[in-house]
C-alpha positions as YAML, in Angstrom:
chain: A
units: angstrom
residues:
- id: 1
  name: MET
  ca: [0.07, 0.06, 0.18]
- id: 2
  name: LYS
  ca: [2.80, 2.57, 0.86]
- id: 3
  name: LYS
  ca: [4.27, 1.95, -2.78]
- id: 4
  name: LYS
  ca: [1.03, 2.84, -4.38]
- id: 5
  name: TYR
  ca: [0.81, 5.95, -2.08]
- id: 6
  name: THR
  ca: [4.33, 7.20, -2.93]
- id: 7
  name: SER
  ca: [3.72, 6.60, -6.77]
- id: 8
  name: THR
  ca: [0.44, 8.73, -6.52]
- id: 9
  name: LEU
  ca: [2.42, 11.47, -4.52]
- id: 10
  name: PHE
  ca: [5.20, 11.64, -7.20]
- id: 11
  name: ASN
  ca: [2.79, 11.66, -9.83]
- id: 12
  name: THR
  ca: [0.97, 14.47, -8.34]
- id: 13
  name: ILE
  ca: [4.07, 16.42, -7.88]
- id: 14
  name: MET
  ca: [5.28, 15.70, -11.38]
- id: 15
  name: LEU
  ca: [1.67, 17.08, -12.68]
- id: 16
  name: TYR
  ca: [2.35, 20.30, -10.58]
- id: 17
  name: LEU
  ca: [5.65, 20.80, -11.93]
- id: 18
  name: LEU
  ca: [4.37, 20.23, -15.37]
- id: 19
  name: THR
  ca: [1.61, 22.76, -15.00]
- id: 20
  name: ALA
  ca: [3.89, 25.26, -13.50]
- id: 21
  name: ALA
  ca: [6.44, 24.86, -16.34]
- id: 22
  name: LYS
  ca: [3.73, 25.18, -18.75]
- id: 23
  name: THR
  ca: [2.81, 28.48, -17.43]
- id: 24
  name: ILE
  ca: [6.39, 29.73, -16.56]
- id: 25
  name: PHE
  ca: [8.35, 28.87, -19.66]
- id: 26
  name: PRO
  ca: [5.96, 30.99, -22.17]
- id: 27
  name: LEU
  ca: [6.57, 33.84, -20.02]
- id: 28
  name: LEU
  ca: [10.28, 33.61, -20.32]
- id: 29
  name: THR
  ca: [10.30, 33.01, -23.83]
- id: 30
  name: LEU
  ca: [7.69, 35.97, -24.89]
- id: 31
  name: PRO
  ca: [10.30, 38.66, -24.78]
- id: 32
  name: TYR
  ca: [12.63, 36.74, -27.03]
- id: 33
  name: LEU
  ca: [9.98, 35.56, -29.63]
- id: 34
  name: ALA
  ca: [8.54, 39.17, -29.76]
- id: 35
  name: ARG
  ca: [12.03, 40.46, -30.53]
- id: 36
  name: VAL
  ca: [13.23, 37.77, -33.11]
- id: 37
  name: LEU
  ca: [10.08, 37.42, -34.82]
- id: 38
  name: SER
  ca: [8.81, 41.15, -34.83]
- id: 39
  name: VAL
  ca: [5.45, 42.11, -33.41]
- id: 40
  name: ASP
  ca: [3.46, 41.33, -36.72]
- id: 41
  name: CYS
  ca: [5.03, 37.84, -37.07]
- id: 42
  name: TYR
  ca: [4.35, 37.08, -33.49]
- id: 43
  name: GLY
  ca: [0.96, 38.30, -33.59]
- id: 44
  name: THR
  ca: [0.42, 36.21, -36.83]
- id: 45
  name: VAL
  ca: [2.12, 33.02, -34.95]
- id: 46
  name: SER
  ca: [-0.11, 33.81, -31.83]
- id: 47
  name: TYR
  ca: [-3.42, 33.85, -33.89]
- id: 48
  name: VAL
  ca: [-2.65, 30.94, -35.98]
- id: 49
  name: LYS
  ca: [-1.98, 28.73, -32.74]
- id: 50
  name: ALA
  ca: [-5.16, 30.19, -31.27]
- id: 51
  name: VAL
  ca: [-7.03, 28.79, -34.29]
- id: 52
  name: VAL
  ca: [-5.40, 25.51, -34.04]
- id: 53
  name: GLY
  ca: [-5.92, 25.18, -30.30]
- id: 54
  name: TYR
  ca: [-9.80, 25.59, -31.05]
- id: 55
  name: ALA
  ca: [-9.48, 22.69, -33.49]
- id: 56
  name: GLN
  ca: [-7.53, 20.76, -30.90]
- id: 57
  name: ILE
  ca: [-10.07, 21.31, -28.37]
- id: 58
  name: ILE
  ca: [-12.70, 19.78, -30.81]
- id: 59
  name: VAL
  ca: [-10.53, 16.75, -31.54]
- id: 60
  name: ASP
  ca: [-9.58, 16.05, -27.97]
- id: 61
  name: PHE
  ca: [-13.22, 16.72, -26.47]
- id: 62
  name: GLY
  ca: [-14.21, 14.11, -23.96]
- id: 63
  name: PHE
  ca: [-11.87, 11.31, -25.14]
- id: 64
  name: MET
  ca: [-9.60, 11.67, -22.21]
- id: 65
  name: LEU
  ca: [-12.43, 11.11, -19.86]
- id: 66
  name: SER
  ca: [-14.49, 8.76, -21.77]
- id: 67
  name: ALA
  ca: [-11.64, 6.31, -22.87]
- id: 68
  name: VAL
  ca: [-10.25, 6.45, -19.57]
- id: 69
  name: LYS
  ca: [-13.48, 5.38, -18.06]
- id: 70
  name: GLU
  ca: [-14.10, 2.72, -20.69]
- id: 71
  name: ILE
  ca: [-10.58, 1.32, -19.92]
- id: 72
  name: VAL
  ca: [-10.95, 1.35, -16.34]
- id: 73
  name: GLU
  ca: [-14.32, -0.69, -16.76]
- id: 74
  name: VAL
  ca: [-12.46, -3.53, -18.64]
- id: 75
  name: GLN
  ca: [-8.82, -3.27, -17.04]
- id: 76
  name: ASN
  ca: [-8.22, -6.86, -16.96]
- id: 77
  name: ASN
  ca: [-9.33, -7.59, -20.56]
- id: 78
  name: LYS
  ca: [-6.39, -6.74, -23.10]
- id: 79
  name: THR
  ca: [-8.65, -7.31, -26.27]
- id: 80
  name: SER
  ca: [-11.27, -4.75, -24.87]
- id: 81
  name: ILE
  ca: [-8.50, -2.19, -24.09]
- id: 82
  name: SER
  ca: [-7.24, -2.59, -27.51]
- id: 83
  name: LYS
  ca: [-10.55, -1.98, -29.03]
- id: 84
  name: VAL
  ca: [-11.01, 1.16, -26.94]
- id: 85
  name: VAL
  ca: [-7.71, 2.60, -27.70]
- id: 86
  name: GLY
  ca: [-8.41, 1.58, -31.42]
- id: 87
  name: ASN
  ca: [-11.81, 3.20, -31.82]
- id: 88
  name: THR
  ca: [-10.45, 6.06, -29.88]
- id: 89
  name: VAL
  ca: [-7.62, 6.65, -32.25]
- id: 90
  name: ILE
  ca: [-9.68, 6.37, -35.24]
- id: 91
  name: SER
  ca: [-12.36, 8.62, -33.75]
- id: 92
  name: LYS
  ca: [-9.73, 11.30, -33.15]
- id: 93
  name: LEU
  ca: [-8.22, 10.98, -36.60]
- id: 94
  name: ILE
  ca: [-11.57, 11.26, -38.35]
- id: 95
  name: LEU
  ca: [-12.28, 14.40, -36.16]
- id: 96
  name: ALA
  ca: [-8.90, 15.78, -37.16]
- id: 97
  name: PHE
  ca: [-9.69, 15.41, -40.80]
- id: 98
  name: VAL
  ca: [-12.72, 17.29, -40.40]
- id: 99
  name: ALA
  ca: [-11.22, 19.94, -38.35]
- id: 100
  name: PHE
  ca: [-8.52, 20.33, -40.91]
- id: 101
  name: ALA
  ca: [-11.37, 20.61, -43.59]
- id: 102
  name: VAL
  ca: [-13.09, 23.30, -41.65]
- id: 103
  name: ILE
  ca: [-9.76, 25.35, -40.95]
- id: 104
  name: MET
  ca: [-9.09, 25.10, -44.65]
- id: 105
  name: VAL
  ca: [-12.62, 26.59, -45.40]
- id: 106
  name: ILE
  ca: [-12.54, 29.37, -42.75]
- id: 107
  name: SER
  ca: [-9.11, 30.14, -44.10]
- id: 108
  name: ASN
  ca: [-10.56, 31.23, -47.32]
- id: 109
  name: GLY
  ca: [-12.57, 33.93, -45.44]
- id: 110
  name: ILE
  ca: [-10.17, 34.99, -42.76]
- id: 111
  name: VAL
  ca: [-7.17, 37.06, -44.36]
- id: 112
  name: ILE
  ca: [-4.32, 36.37, -41.80]
- id: 113
  name: LEU
  ca: [-4.99, 32.74, -42.02]
- id: 114
  name: ARG
  ca: [-5.34, 32.98, -46.14]
- id: 115
  name: ASN
  ca: [-1.93, 34.93, -46.22]
- id: 116
  name: ASN
  ca: [-0.24, 32.33, -44.08]
- id: 117
  name: LEU
  ca: [-1.66, 29.14, -45.36]
- id: 118
  name: LEU
  ca: [1.34, 27.04, -45.39]
- id: 119
  name: TYR
  ca: [1.84, 28.05, -41.71]
- id: 120
  name: VAL
  ca: [-1.62, 26.84, -40.94]
- id: 121
  name: CYS
  ca: [-1.26, 23.54, -42.63]
- id: 122
  name: ILE
  ca: [1.84, 23.04, -40.72]
...
């Protein structure tokens, strides 16, 4: 029982460190990126990242919770786990293609995306 508690505590501490790093590192790199890329270019990068972030939310929506719940329910059955993982990956791929198509369609109407279409695709 002690090993399980220690593992949970270690994982919790690592998640807190990861969250802190995800908050602190962008604050440290922002001045450098704004200086090197110029304000206009950095604005474009931020805008494209925001649009892609919304697409990522659509692709990931709910799978982290529902897939984990299904795996916990069948945790000892390797065949069922592989089916859940496979179905989740296929569903996310389909959503990714749909999100990419939607981004390509809206890129025609939004000037900043149309002017940086290669960056949007990357």
